C-alpha atoms as one frame of an Amber mdcrd trajectory, in Angstrom:
protein
  -4.603  60.796 142.421  -3.515  62.604 139.265  -1.975  60.592 136.433   0.468
  62.846 134.619  -0.015  60.882 131.415  -3.680  61.859 131.288  -2.790  64.987
 129.361  -6.335  66.258 128.946  -6.939  66.334 132.730  -5.253  69.708 133.118
  -6.512  72.973 131.603  -4.348  74.948 129.218  -3.675  77.390 132.061  -1.471
  74.812 133.790   1.150  74.774 131.025   3.980  75.777 133.364   3.159  72.775
 135.545   3.036  70.585 132.447   6.527  71.796 131.434   7.897  70.813 134.846
   6.113  67.457 134.644   7.894  66.774 131.347  11.256  67.252 133.057  10.198
  65.204 136.078   8.921  62.440 133.809  12.226  62.014 132.029  14.271  62.214
 135.206  12.197  59.526 136.907  11.917  57.206 133.933  15.641  57.346 133.255
  16.222  56.270 136.853  13.915  53.247 136.585  16.489  51.072 138.325  15.710
  52.876 141.576  13.087  51.297 143.834  10.119  53.697 143.794   7.697  54.167
 146.676   4.189  52.947 145.849   2.698  56.432 145.543   5.267  57.428 142.909
   4.628  54.275 140.861   0.929  55.147 140.770   1.638  58.772 139.906   4.184
  58.357 137.155   4.751  54.797 135.975   1.204  53.618 135.927   0.175  51.801
 132.741   0.537  54.425 130.040  -0.529  54.372 126.400   2.180  54.062 123.752
   0.547  57.155 122.255   2.619  59.220 124.700   5.831  57.892 123.178   4.499
  58.667 119.707   3.935  62.232 120.893   7.492  62.441 122.201   8.986  61.209
 118.909   6.537  62.997 116.614   5.292  59.729 115.120   1.943  59.712 113.277
  -1.048  58.516 115.290  -3.698  56.118 114.027  -7.325  55.360 114.825  -6.130
  52.251 116.692  -4.351  54.504 119.213  -7.738  55.852 120.262  -8.694  52.464
 121.719  -6.141  52.834 124.521  -7.568  56.171 125.640 -11.297  55.820 124.927
 -12.418  52.287 124.132 -16.112  53.202 123.854 -15.532  55.970 121.317 -13.167
  53.737 119.335 -15.733  50.914 119.240 -18.552  53.239 118.205 -16.477  54.775
 115.419 -15.555  51.328 114.096 -19.218  50.300 114.112 -20.084  53.187 111.806
 -18.269  51.453 108.947 -20.475  48.384 109.365 -23.740  50.285 108.938 -25.625
  50.054 105.645 -26.681  53.687 105.959 -24.661  55.914 108.300 -27.120  58.774
 107.883 -29.606  57.078 110.243 -27.263  58.160 113.069 -27.889  61.846 112.224
 -24.247  62.789 112.757 -22.405  65.879 111.590 -18.760  66.931 111.672 -18.827
  68.283 115.236 -17.899  67.111 118.716 -19.791  68.200 121.837 -17.996  67.835
 125.140 -18.352  68.956 128.714 -15.813  71.674 129.461 -15.774  72.431 133.186
 -19.553  72.106 133.405 -20.355  73.821 130.114 -21.308  72.013 126.900 -18.917
  73.024 124.144 -19.325  72.176 120.455 -16.254  72.031 118.232 -16.365  71.739
 114.428 -14.056  69.058 113.074 -13.703  70.974 109.809 -14.931  74.317 108.431
 -18.739  74.448 108.404 -18.787  70.986 109.988 -22.107  71.621 111.737 -23.912
  71.720 108.393 -22.084  68.727 106.898 -23.874  65.410 107.481 -21.914  62.164
 107.877 -22.715  59.813 105.007 -21.352  56.532 103.661 -19.177  58.498 101.263
 -17.464  60.630 103.914 -17.556  58.383 107.006 -13.845  57.562 106.654 -13.035
  61.280 106.728 -15.255  61.685 109.799 -13.448  58.888 111.663 -10.040  60.349
 110.800 -11.067  63.837 111.947 -12.501  62.424 115.174  -9.197  60.661 115.779
  -7.190  63.784 115.005  -9.274  65.927 117.347  -9.273  63.495 120.259  -5.600
  62.507 120.072  -4.014  65.744 118.854  -6.015  68.936 118.495  -7.742  69.127
 121.870  -4.521  68.484 123.804  -1.981  70.191 121.544  -1.086  72.994 123.980
  -0.744  70.605 126.909   1.347  68.159 124.852   3.522  71.010 123.598   4.294
  72.147 127.160   4.980  68.562 128.277   7.393  67.986 125.409   9.202  71.290
 125.910  10.005  70.105 129.425  11.078  66.693 128.152  13.275  68.146 125.390
  14.799  70.604 127.845  16.562  67.589 129.359  17.246  65.546 126.203  17.335
  67.257 122.762  14.712  65.913 120.386  17.329  65.009 117.748  18.949  62.468
 120.074  15.697  60.499 120.251  15.295  60.141 116.484  17.230  56.857 116.491
  14.384  55.052 118.249  10.860  53.995 117.379   8.196  54.571 120.020   8.335
  50.986 121.300  12.114  51.084 121.634  11.828  54.375 123.512   9.552  52.793
 126.118  11.956  49.866 126.502  14.871  52.293 126.787  13.254  54.467 129.440
  11.418  51.786 131.419  13.666  48.783 130.910  12.846  45.241 129.896  10.292
  43.635 132.181  11.190  40.512 134.117   8.631  38.119 132.666   7.769  34.967
 134.548   6.525  32.790 131.694   4.950  30.185 133.958   3.043  32.866 135.853
   2.000  34.393 132.509   0.680  31.043 131.251  -0.972  30.169 134.568  -2.998
  33.374 134.633  -3.956  33.526 130.960  -7.605  33.112 129.994  -8.923  31.627
 126.754 -12.072  32.484 124.821 -13.726  31.484 121.570 -12.641  28.129 120.162
  -9.762  28.088 122.645 -12.021  28.181 125.709 -12.882  24.482 125.925  -9.349
  23.078 125.649  -7.496  26.107 126.946  -3.732  25.629 127.018  -4.201  22.155
 125.523  -5.489  23.497 122.207  -2.867  22.890 119.509  -2.764  26.540 118.376
  -2.344  27.718 121.956   0.447  25.166 122.453   2.178  26.542 119.351   1.759
  30.083 120.673   3.502  29.339 123.973   6.199  27.269 122.266   7.015  30.232
 120.001   7.048  32.638 122.955   9.259  30.392 125.107  11.566  28.840 122.509
  11.778  31.372 119.677  11.334  34.800 121.263  14.209  36.485 123.083  13.529
  38.864 125.980  12.985  41.845 123.686  10.462  39.979 121.530   8.642  38.785
 124.640   8.507  42.399 125.816   7.233  43.546 122.416   4.517  40.891 122.512
   3.451  42.099 125.938   3.598  45.639 124.600   1.485  44.691 121.588  -1.282
  43.137 123.685  -1.343  45.302 126.823  -0.118  48.649 125.513   3.010  48.759
 127.647   6.070  46.645 128.347   8.095  48.603 130.862   9.555  47.194 134.023
   6.274  47.863 135.829   3.995  46.551 133.073   3.226  43.510 135.198   2.081
  44.246 138.771   4.135  43.042 141.718   1.431  40.424 142.340   2.081  38.958
 138.892  -0.165  38.406 135.891  -3.137  37.540 138.094  -3.356  41.261 138.933
  -2.874  42.566 135.390  -5.089  45.618 134.877  -6.798  47.200 131.889  -6.987
  50.919 131.173 -10.067  51.110 133.422  -7.982  49.914 136.399 -10.050  46.729
 136.650  -8.416  43.293 136.600  -8.088  42.268 132.947  -6.105  39.075 132.654
  -4.071  38.326 129.557  -6.561  36.695 127.183  -6.096  34.675 124.007  -9.202
  34.710 121.822  -9.721  32.755 118.595 -10.647  34.253 115.242 -10.851  32.590
 111.812  -8.000  33.225 109.396 -10.622  34.526 106.984 -11.186  37.453 109.362
  -7.480  38.293 109.659  -4.273  36.421 108.981  -2.520  38.643 111.526  -3.120
  38.544 115.287  -5.081  41.556 116.525  -4.609  43.283 119.881  -7.190  44.922
 122.141  -5.034  46.758 124.662  -7.950  47.968 126.772  -8.752  44.364 127.616
  -5.238  42.831 127.414  -6.584  40.514 124.721  -4.991  39.079 121.619  -7.171
  37.694 118.834  -5.114  34.747 117.604  -6.181  33.227 114.257  -6.805  29.484
 114.079  -3.607  28.722 112.192  -3.035  25.350 110.598   0.699  25.291 111.328
   3.158  26.503 113.932   5.326  27.988 111.193   2.514  30.248 110.026   1.745
  31.315 113.609   5.397  32.214 114.231   5.604  34.179 110.982   2.506  36.331
 111.440   2.872  36.821 115.191   6.434  38.051 114.708   5.360  40.344 111.872
   2.494  41.751 113.944   4.638  42.764 116.922   7.285  44.248 114.630   4.900
  46.081 112.297   3.286  47.784 115.298   6.310  50.060 115.459   6.145  51.061
 111.791   2.853  52.870 112.098   1.284  50.763 109.366  -2.154  49.254 109.829
  -2.109  45.496 109.343  -5.858  45.144 108.823
């Protein structure tokens, strides 16, 4: 079944259909209070990357957005920065993809085929890969989608919102069963042995339950899973939470040292949050709150 958010699934020739989908998308999302039949939920309100809301608002995209759409490519690009000598990979500034059965090579910049990727230009290569995959190769399809969307609501009226607020506005706040969330959360790293009894994990749930209002809970869910709308959590509860690959990916809290990052890190493909081993609840509350709020600014917290 087609997912209308998978923008690259349709050829440029289907732009008229994409325009109509943009109008249908807004009409359906704005009526989220209606009980949808199962087939419509799968078609339209399936777990969708926040990248789509960035497209709607014209917000800048980042390399981190690529993880939601193509986790393997994102991981491989990140690994390039850890190599002592990138040139051993024999890369150049091109992308080769299958286009309806035909291999097609696209240059990421002028004369990219003759420009080798080195340690000195690997950051530029990663940025150009991100730009191509998230913007350039789908620009006509995105344009048609947005023209349909803006035909219903003028773009200027949306400028008051950030992309996370727009999702909450269109999809509504989810009804979060905290006990179900806790019961079906998995723990890895240093948290695995003690699980919910680990002191840092206890602090985490205390902050979520006692300090976060419904919007902050939704933003936390948004931060970790990539979406927070009313259908972010399946009808079966958190035990059926899915990743972007449609496999069951339960909410997971993984430990990392504070020396690696003082901020929590999210891996939306796997519904996993890397939670530093804080030495106080106050510090956990501070940096967790900052992380879920800074997500909407477009700044990288690494």
